mmCIF file of C-alpha atoms in Angstrom:
data_model
loop_
_atom_site.group_PDB
_atom_site.id
_atom_site.type_symbol
_atom_site.label_atom_id
_atom_site.label_comp_id
_atom_site.label_asym_id
_atom_site.label_seq_id
_atom_site.Cartn_x
_atom_site.Cartn_y
_atom_site.Cartn_z
ATOM 1 C CA MET F 128 28.259 26.113 -90.217
ATOM 2 C CA VAL F 129 27.283 22.574 -89.284
ATOM 3 C CA ALA F 130 23.674 23.571 -88.642
ATOM 4 C CA GLU F 131 23.354 25.230 -92.045
ATOM 5 C CA SER F 132 24.867 22.268 -93.902
ATOM 6 C CA ALA F 133 22.596 19.860 -92.044
ATOM 7 C CA ALA F 134 19.597 21.994 -92.971
ATOM 8 C CA GLY F 135 20.677 21.984 -96.571
ATOM 9 C CA ALA F 136 20.901 18.204 -96.560
ATOM 10 C CA ARG F 137 17.225 17.996 -95.550
ATOM 11 C CA ALA F 138 15.974 20.775 -97.809
ATOM 12 C CA GLY F 139 14.959 18.267 -100.463
ATOM 13 C CA ASN F 140 12.153 17.002 -98.243
ATOM 14 C CA GLY F 141 8.789 18.303 -99.381
ATOM 15 C CA TYR F 142 7.812 19.401 -95.888
ATOM 16 C CA PHE F 143 11.069 21.084 -94.900
ATOM 17 C CA VAL F 144 10.794 24.810 -94.048
ATOM 18 C CA GLN F 145 14.314 26.162 -94.386
ATOM 19 C CA SER F 146 13.553 29.522 -92.755
ATOM 20 C CA VAL F 147 12.527 27.733 -89.535
ATOM 21 C CA ALA F 148 15.729 25.683 -89.560
ATOM 22 C CA ARG F 149 17.791 28.818 -90.105
ATOM 23 C CA ALA F 150 16.080 30.689 -87.277
ATOM 24 C CA LEU F 151 16.714 27.797 -84.901
ATOM 25 C CA SER F 152 20.356 27.616 -86.000
ATOM 26 C CA VAL F 153 20.703 31.314 -85.114
ATOM 27 C CA MET F 154 19.284 30.686 -81.634
ATOM 28 C CA ARG F 155 21.500 27.632 -81.123
ATOM 29 C CA SER F 156 24.613 29.610 -82.080
ATOM 30 C CA PHE F 157 24.412 31.328 -78.688
ATOM 31 C CA THR F 158 26.190 29.293 -76.026
ATOM 32 C CA ALA F 159 27.602 29.742 -72.538
ATOM 33 C CA GLU F 160 30.870 30.817 -74.176
ATOM 34 C CA ARG F 161 29.088 33.038 -76.735
ATOM 35 C CA ARG F 162 26.350 34.719 -74.706
ATOM 36 C CA THR F 163 26.603 37.864 -76.843
ATOM 37 C CA GLN F 164 27.514 37.911 -80.523
ATOM 38 C CA THR F 165 27.910 40.398 -83.336
ATOM 39 C CA LEU F 166 26.106 39.926 -86.630
ATOM 40 C CA ALA F 167 29.359 38.733 -88.202
ATOM 41 C CA GLU F 168 29.845 36.131 -85.476
ATOM 42 C CA VAL F 169 26.309 34.780 -85.858
ATOM 43 C CA ALA F 170 26.784 34.556 -89.617
ATOM 44 C CA ARG F 171 30.057 32.699 -89.171
ATOM 45 C CA GLU F 172 28.709 30.240 -86.593
ATOM 46 C CA THR F 173 25.590 29.397 -88.622
ATOM 47 C CA GLY F 174 27.074 29.505 -92.117
ATOM 48 C CA LEU F 175 24.439 32.044 -93.164
ATOM 49 C CA ASP F 176 25.173 35.169 -95.184
ATOM 50 C CA ARG F 177 25.086 38.398 -93.205
ATOM 51 C CA ALA F 178 21.857 39.669 -94.775
ATOM 52 C CA THR F 179 19.958 36.481 -93.886
ATOM 53 C CA ALA F 180 21.423 36.370 -90.381
ATOM 54 C CA ARG F 181 20.446 40.023 -89.858
ATOM 55 C CA ARG F 182 16.831 39.465 -90.954
ATOM 56 C CA LEU F 183 16.515 36.456 -88.658
ATOM 57 C CA LEU F 184 18.044 38.248 -85.681
ATOM 58 C CA LEU F 185 15.742 41.243 -86.146
ATOM 59 C CA THR F 186 12.725 38.960 -86.469
ATOM 60 C CA LEU F 187 13.686 37.132 -83.273
ATOM 61 C CA ALA F 188 14.168 40.508 -81.609
ATOM 62 C CA ASP F 189 10.662 41.593 -82.673
ATOM 63 C CA LEU F 190 9.302 38.358 -81.163
ATOM 64 C CA GLY F 191 11.151 38.979 -77.901
ATOM 65 C CA TYR F 192 13.669 36.132 -78.099
ATOM 66 C CA VAL F 193 16.717 38.303 -78.833
ATOM 67 C CA THR F 194 17.838 41.682 -77.552
ATOM 68 C CA SER F 195 20.404 44.023 -79.097
ATOM 69 C CA ASP F 196 22.353 47.116 -78.138
ATOM 70 C CA GLY F 197 22.932 47.931 -81.798
ATOM 71 C CA GLY F 198 26.180 46.041 -82.246
ATOM 72 C CA HIS F 199 25.760 42.878 -80.175
ATOM 73 C CA PHE F 200 22.912 40.397 -79.864
ATOM 74 C CA GLU F 201 21.902 38.260 -76.916
ATOM 75 C CA LEU F 202 19.133 35.778 -76.173
ATOM 76 C CA THR F 203 16.442 36.823 -73.699
ATOM 77 C CA PRO F 204 14.893 34.689 -70.942
ATOM 78 C CA ARG F 205 11.865 34.258 -73.199
ATOM 79 C CA VAL F 206 13.664 31.431 -74.998
ATOM 80 C CA LEU F 207 12.989 29.316 -71.911
ATOM 81 C CA GLU F 208 9.331 29.217 -72.946
ATOM 82 C CA LEU F 209 10.296 27.030 -75.895
ATOM 83 C CA GLY F 210 11.426 24.235 -73.631
ATOM 84 C CA TYR F 211 9.017 24.707 -70.778
ATOM 85 C CA SER F 212 6.192 22.579 -72.163
ATOM 86 C CA TYR F 213 8.577 19.711 -72.825
ATOM 87 C CA LEU F 214 10.257 19.884 -69.438
ATOM 88 C CA SER F 215 7.065 20.440 -67.456
ATOM 89 C CA GLY F 216 5.430 17.458 -69.129
ATOM 90 C CA MET F 217 8.238 15.108 -68.166
ATOM 91 C CA SER F 218 8.149 13.103 -64.984
ATOM 92 C CA LEU F 219 11.840 12.260 -65.287
ATOM 93 C CA PRO F 220 13.384 15.339 -63.577
ATOM 94 C CA GLU F 221 10.834 15.217 -60.770
ATOM 95 C CA VAL F 222 11.393 11.503 -60.262
ATOM 96 C CA ALA F 223 15.169 11.830 -60.361
ATOM 97 C CA GLN F 224 15.602 14.844 -58.064
ATOM 98 C CA PRO F 225 15.285 13.136 -54.655
ATOM 99 C CA HIS F 226 17.646 10.386 -55.752
ATOM 100 C CA LEU F 227 20.179 12.936 -56.993
ATOM 101 C CA GLN F 228 19.899 14.727 -53.671
ATOM 102 C CA ALA F 229 20.677 11.484 -51.840
ATOM 103 C CA LEU F 230 23.552 10.748 -54.215
ATOM 104 C CA ALA F 231 25.068 14.210 -53.785
ATOM 105 C CA ARG F 232 24.678 14.003 -50.016
ATOM 106 C CA GLU F 233 26.259 10.542 -49.766
ATOM 107 C CA LEU F 234 29.296 11.407 -51.871
ATOM 108 C CA ASN F 235 29.401 15.131 -51.070
ATOM 109 C CA GLU F 236 29.785 15.898 -54.771
ATOM 110 C CA THR F 237 27.735 17.354 -57.631
ATOM 111 C CA ALA F 238 25.114 14.971 -59.049
ATOM 112 C CA ALA F 239 23.135 15.466 -62.250
ATOM 113 C CA LEU F 240 20.782 13.947 -64.799
ATOM 114 C CA ALA F 241 20.938 14.635 -68.543
ATOM 115 C CA VAL F 242 19.386 13.533 -71.820
ATOM 116 C CA LEU F 243 20.760 13.439 -75.359
ATOM 117 C CA ASP F 244 19.742 16.154 -77.810
ATOM 118 C CA GLY F 245 21.484 15.828 -81.142
ATOM 119 C CA ASP F 246 25.221 15.719 -80.496
ATOM 120 C CA GLU F 247 24.866 17.374 -77.074
ATOM 121 C CA ILE F 248 23.660 16.515 -73.617
ATOM 122 C CA VAL F 249 21.140 18.734 -71.841
ATOM 123 C CA TYR F 250 20.986 18.925 -68.040
ATOM 124 C CA LEU F 251 17.470 18.228 -66.722
ATOM 125 C CA ALA F 252 18.176 17.933 -62.993
ATOM 126 C CA LEU F 253 21.092 18.968 -60.822
ATOM 127 C CA MET F 254 22.283 18.934 -57.238
ATOM 128 C CA ALA F 255 25.330 21.185 -57.182
ATOM 129 C CA SER F 256 28.169 21.049 -54.687
ATOM 130 C CA SER F 257 30.289 23.986 -53.598
ATOM 131 C CA ARG F 258 33.275 21.675 -53.980
ATOM 132 C CA LEU F 259 32.937 21.895 -57.771
ATOM 133 C CA ALA F 260 33.305 25.500 -58.867
ATOM 134 C CA THR F 261 35.355 25.204 -62.055
ATOM 135 C CA VAL F 262 32.412 24.589 -64.418
ATOM 136 C CA LYS F 263 29.190 26.603 -64.376
ATOM 137 C CA ILE F 264 26.303 24.158 -64.779
ATOM 138 C CA ASN F 265 22.588 24.883 -64.603
ATOM 139 C CA ILE F 266 19.372 23.241 -65.740
ATOM 140 C CA GLY F 267 19.450 23.454 -69.524
ATOM 141 C CA THR F 268 23.252 23.605 -69.774
ATOM 142 C CA ARG F 269 24.566 21.818 -72.865
ATOM 143 C CA PHE F 270 27.894 20.117 -73.530
ATOM 144 C CA ASP F 271 29.245 18.018 -76.389
ATOM 145 C CA ALA F 272 28.172 14.457 -75.673
ATOM 146 C CA CYS F 273 31.490 12.952 -76.714
ATOM 147 C CA THR F 274 33.472 14.795 -74.007
ATOM 148 C CA THR F 275 31.253 13.917 -71.024
ATOM 149 C CA SER F 276 30.553 10.764 -69.039
ATOM 150 C CA MET F 277 26.778 11.191 -69.397
ATOM 151 C CA GLY F 278 27.165 11.788 -73.125
ATOM 152 C CA ARG F 279 29.114 8.589 -73.633
ATOM 153 C CA VAL F 280 26.546 6.617 -71.647
ATOM 154 C CA LEU F 281 23.783 8.069 -73.822
ATOM 155 C CA LEU F 282 25.700 7.441 -77.050
ATOM 156 C CA ALA F 283 26.367 3.872 -75.935
ATOM 157 C CA GLY F 284 22.627 3.391 -75.490
ATOM 158 C CA LEU F 285 21.813 4.250 -79.093
ATOM 159 C CA PRO F 286 20.926 1.566 -81.647
ATOM 160 C CA GLU F 287 23.988 0.583 -83.657
ATOM 161 C CA ALA F 288 22.802 2.130 -86.928
ATOM 162 C CA GLU F 289 22.020 5.454 -85.277
ATOM 163 C CA LEU F 290 25.351 5.499 -83.457
ATOM 164 C CA GLU F 291 27.221 4.846 -86.703
ATOM 165 C CA GLU F 292 25.334 7.658 -88.438
ATOM 166 C CA ARG F 293 26.179 10.101 -85.669
ATOM 167 C CA LEU F 294 29.839 9.120 -85.539
ATOM 168 C CA GLY F 295 30.052 9.376 -89.321
ATOM 169 C CA ARG F 296 29.184 13.080 -89.289
ATOM 170 C CA LEU F 297 30.757 14.017 -85.953
ATOM 171 C CA GLN F 298 33.309 16.809 -85.837
ATOM 172 C CA LEU F 299 35.341 16.482 -82.657
ATOM 173 C CA GLN F 300 36.361 19.638 -80.829
ATOM 174 C CA ARG F 301 39.392 19.513 -78.593
ATOM 175 C CA ARG F 302 38.546 20.990 -75.191
ATOM 176 C CA THR F 303 41.690 19.907 -73.302
ATOM 177 C CA ASP F 304 44.867 17.971 -73.953
ATOM 178 C CA ARG F 305 43.006 14.826 -72.871
ATOM 179 C CA THR F 306 39.967 15.230 -75.109
ATOM 180 C CA VAL F 307 39.499 12.251 -77.402
ATOM 181 C CA ARG F 308 41.004 13.226 -80.730
ATOM 182 C CA ASP F 309 39.486 10.939 -83.347
ATOM 183 C CA VAL F 310 36.287 9.035 -84.003
ATOM 184 C CA GLN F 311 38.002 5.652 -83.789
ATOM 185 C CA SER F 312 39.173 6.364 -80.243
ATOM 186 C CA LEU F 313 35.725 7.661 -79.303
ATOM 187 C CA ARG F 314 34.135 4.516 -80.711
ATOM 188 C CA ALA F 315 36.471 2.395 -78.612
ATOM 189 C CA GLU F 316 35.447 4.331 -75.496
ATOM 190 C CA ILE F 317 31.755 3.878 -76.315
ATOM 191 C CA ASP F 318 32.253 0.145 -76.804
ATOM 192 C CA LYS F 319 33.933 0.048 -73.403
ATOM 193 C CA VAL F 320 30.944 1.814 -71.846
ATOM 194 C CA ARG F 321 28.584 -0.675 -73.451
ATOM 195 C CA ALA F 322 30.588 -3.578 -72.059
ATOM 196 C CA GLN F 323 30.944 -2.330 -68.479
ATOM 197 C CA GLY F 324 27.656 -0.448 -68.127
ATOM 198 C CA TRP F 325 29.073 2.908 -66.991
ATOM 199 C CA ALA F 326 31.434 5.655 -68.142
ATOM 200 C CA LEU F 327 34.370 7.531 -66.644
ATOM 201 C CA VAL F 328 35.715 10.652 -68.348
ATOM 202 C CA ASP F 329 38.842 12.325 -67.004
ATOM 203 C CA SER F 330 39.624 15.986 -67.811
ATOM 204 C CA GLU F 331 38.243 15.850 -71.361
ATOM 205 C CA LEU F 332 35.570 18.514 -70.944
ATOM 206 C CA GLU F 333 37.489 20.680 -68.493
ATOM 207 C CA GLU F 334 40.995 20.268 -67.090
ATOM 208 C CA GLY F 335 40.769 18.852 -63.577
ATOM 209 C CA LEU F 336 37.151 17.712 -63.932
ATOM 210 C CA ARG F 337 36.434 14.011 -63.565
ATOM 211 C CA GLY F 338 32.971 12.533 -64.138
ATOM 212 C CA ALA F 339 31.349 9.115 -63.889
ATOM 213 C CA ALA F 340 27.892 8.203 -65.185
ATOM 214 C CA ALA F 341 25.407 5.357 -65.480
ATOM 215 C CA PRO F 342 22.423 4.874 -67.800
ATOM 216 C CA VAL F 343 18.780 5.274 -66.795
ATOM 217 C CA ARG F 344 16.449 3.005 -68.773
ATOM 218 C CA ASP F 345 12.710 2.972 -69.342
ATOM 219 C CA ARG F 346 10.365 -0.003 -69.082
ATOM 220 C CA ALA F 347 11.413 -1.220 -72.537
ATOM 221 C CA GLY F 348 15.106 -1.155 -71.594
ATOM 222 C CA ARG F 349 15.926 1.896 -73.701
ATOM 223 C CA VAL F 350 18.455 4.374 -72.317
ATOM 224 C CA VAL F 351 16.478 7.597 -71.801
ATOM 225 C CA ALA F 352 18.853 9.521 -69.530
ATOM 226 C CA ALA F 353 22.132 9.353 -67.660
ATOM 227 C CA ALA F 354 22.955 10.065 -64.020
ATOM 228 C CA ASN F 355 26.400 11.214 -63.010
ATOM 229 C CA VAL F 356 28.686 12.596 -60.355
ATOM 230 C CA SER F 357 31.322 15.211 -61.152
ATOM 231 C CA VAL F 358 34.385 15.641 -58.954
ATOM 232 C CA HIS F 359 37.584 17.640 -58.892
ATOM 233 C CA ALA F 360 40.449 15.466 -60.076
ATOM 234 C CA GLY F 361 42.673 16.742 -57.284
ATOM 235 C CA ARG F 362 40.525 14.952 -54.675
ATOM 236 C CA THR F 363 40.262 11.610 -56.438
ATOM 237 C CA THR F 364 41.905 9.125 -58.717
ATOM 238 C CA PRO F 365 40.196 7.152 -61.503
ATOM 239 C CA GLU F 366 40.654 4.018 -59.409
ATOM 240 C CA LEU F 367 38.956 5.624 -56.403
ATOM 241 C CA VAL F 368 36.047 6.830 -58.534
ATOM 242 C CA GLU F 369 35.559 3.349 -59.957
ATOM 243 C CA ARG F 370 35.741 1.702 -56.538
ATOM 244 C CA ASP F 371 33.800 4.122 -54.354
ATOM 245 C CA TYR F 372 31.648 6.271 -56.644
ATOM 246 C CA VAL F 373 30.519 4.100 -59.543
ATOM 247 C CA PRO F 374 28.608 1.532 -57.404
ATOM 248 C CA VAL F 375 26.658 4.373 -55.762
ATOM 249 C CA ILE F 376 25.871 5.964 -59.129
ATOM 250 C CA LEU F 377 24.712 2.612 -60.541
ATOM 251 C CA ARG F 378 22.475 2.081 -57.525
ATOM 252 C CA THR F 379 21.021 5.568 -57.922
ATOM 253 C CA ALA F 380 20.280 4.960 -61.600
ATOM 254 C CA ARG F 381 18.399 1.755 -60.725
ATOM 255 C CA LEU F 382 16.340 3.606 -58.114
ATOM 256 C CA ILE F 383 15.443 6.308 -60.640
ATOM 257 C CA GLU F 384 14.442 3.618 -63.130
ATOM 258 C CA ALA F 385 12.182 1.907 -60.618
ATOM 259 C CA ASP F 386 10.402 5.125 -59.715
ATOM 260 C CA LEU F 387 10.170 6.222 -63.352
ATOM 261 C CA ILE F 388 8.503 2.962 -64.366
ATOM 262 C CA SER F 389 6.068 3.316 -61.483
ATOM 263 C CA ALA F 390 5.333 6.935 -62.378
ATOM 264 C CA VAL F 391 4.477 6.185 -66.007
ATOM 265 C CA GLY F 392 3.021 2.731 -65.400
#
């Protein structure tokens, strides 16, 4: 529904091709929680009428991006081609990987790197730990930025006008009892991240999951990514994460920055 309304808001632009926007909204309606969907579910998630959603799904199926058993639709691995050129052309994941490996090894926890894409974060690099099995995360996994430590770091790095625009249209979804419930509270958390230079999110994305993150900046000082460590809340406290984990994450982010600047310099 949000995707369709956003597309409608831009439809007045002379260059805007609404059919492309609608097709992309259909593809984005599939998530880790909605790997397969019926026609009715796709229509509901995108805000499209059933006839339009059906034509788009069948077109995507003809192109090889969607498969169907007659009643349910599912994305195919071919969708990965759409992001391959972007990911393969980036030095950031390659630069970050050895530092994430060192971070994960030092803390014996899951370490990751993500960027901001719309209102979501996208995982670009990951060193998973067997100690964190509650959340399935892979390269390309997306989560709402507002409920994650990396997301809040990335939101805090936005220019003020862009942040205000995003917060003005944001629709918060409650994932757990601890998920931030209103935009004012989220804004306060983002201001806190800006002031201290790192973020800590406790059981807002998933109950029992605690994450801390730090920004990764480019040569111009712009926040281009976030590095984080995710831990099970039963093994830590927020105070322990701040004392023992955050300094290591901050150091890792600085090392990634240094290598990134050298790689693109």
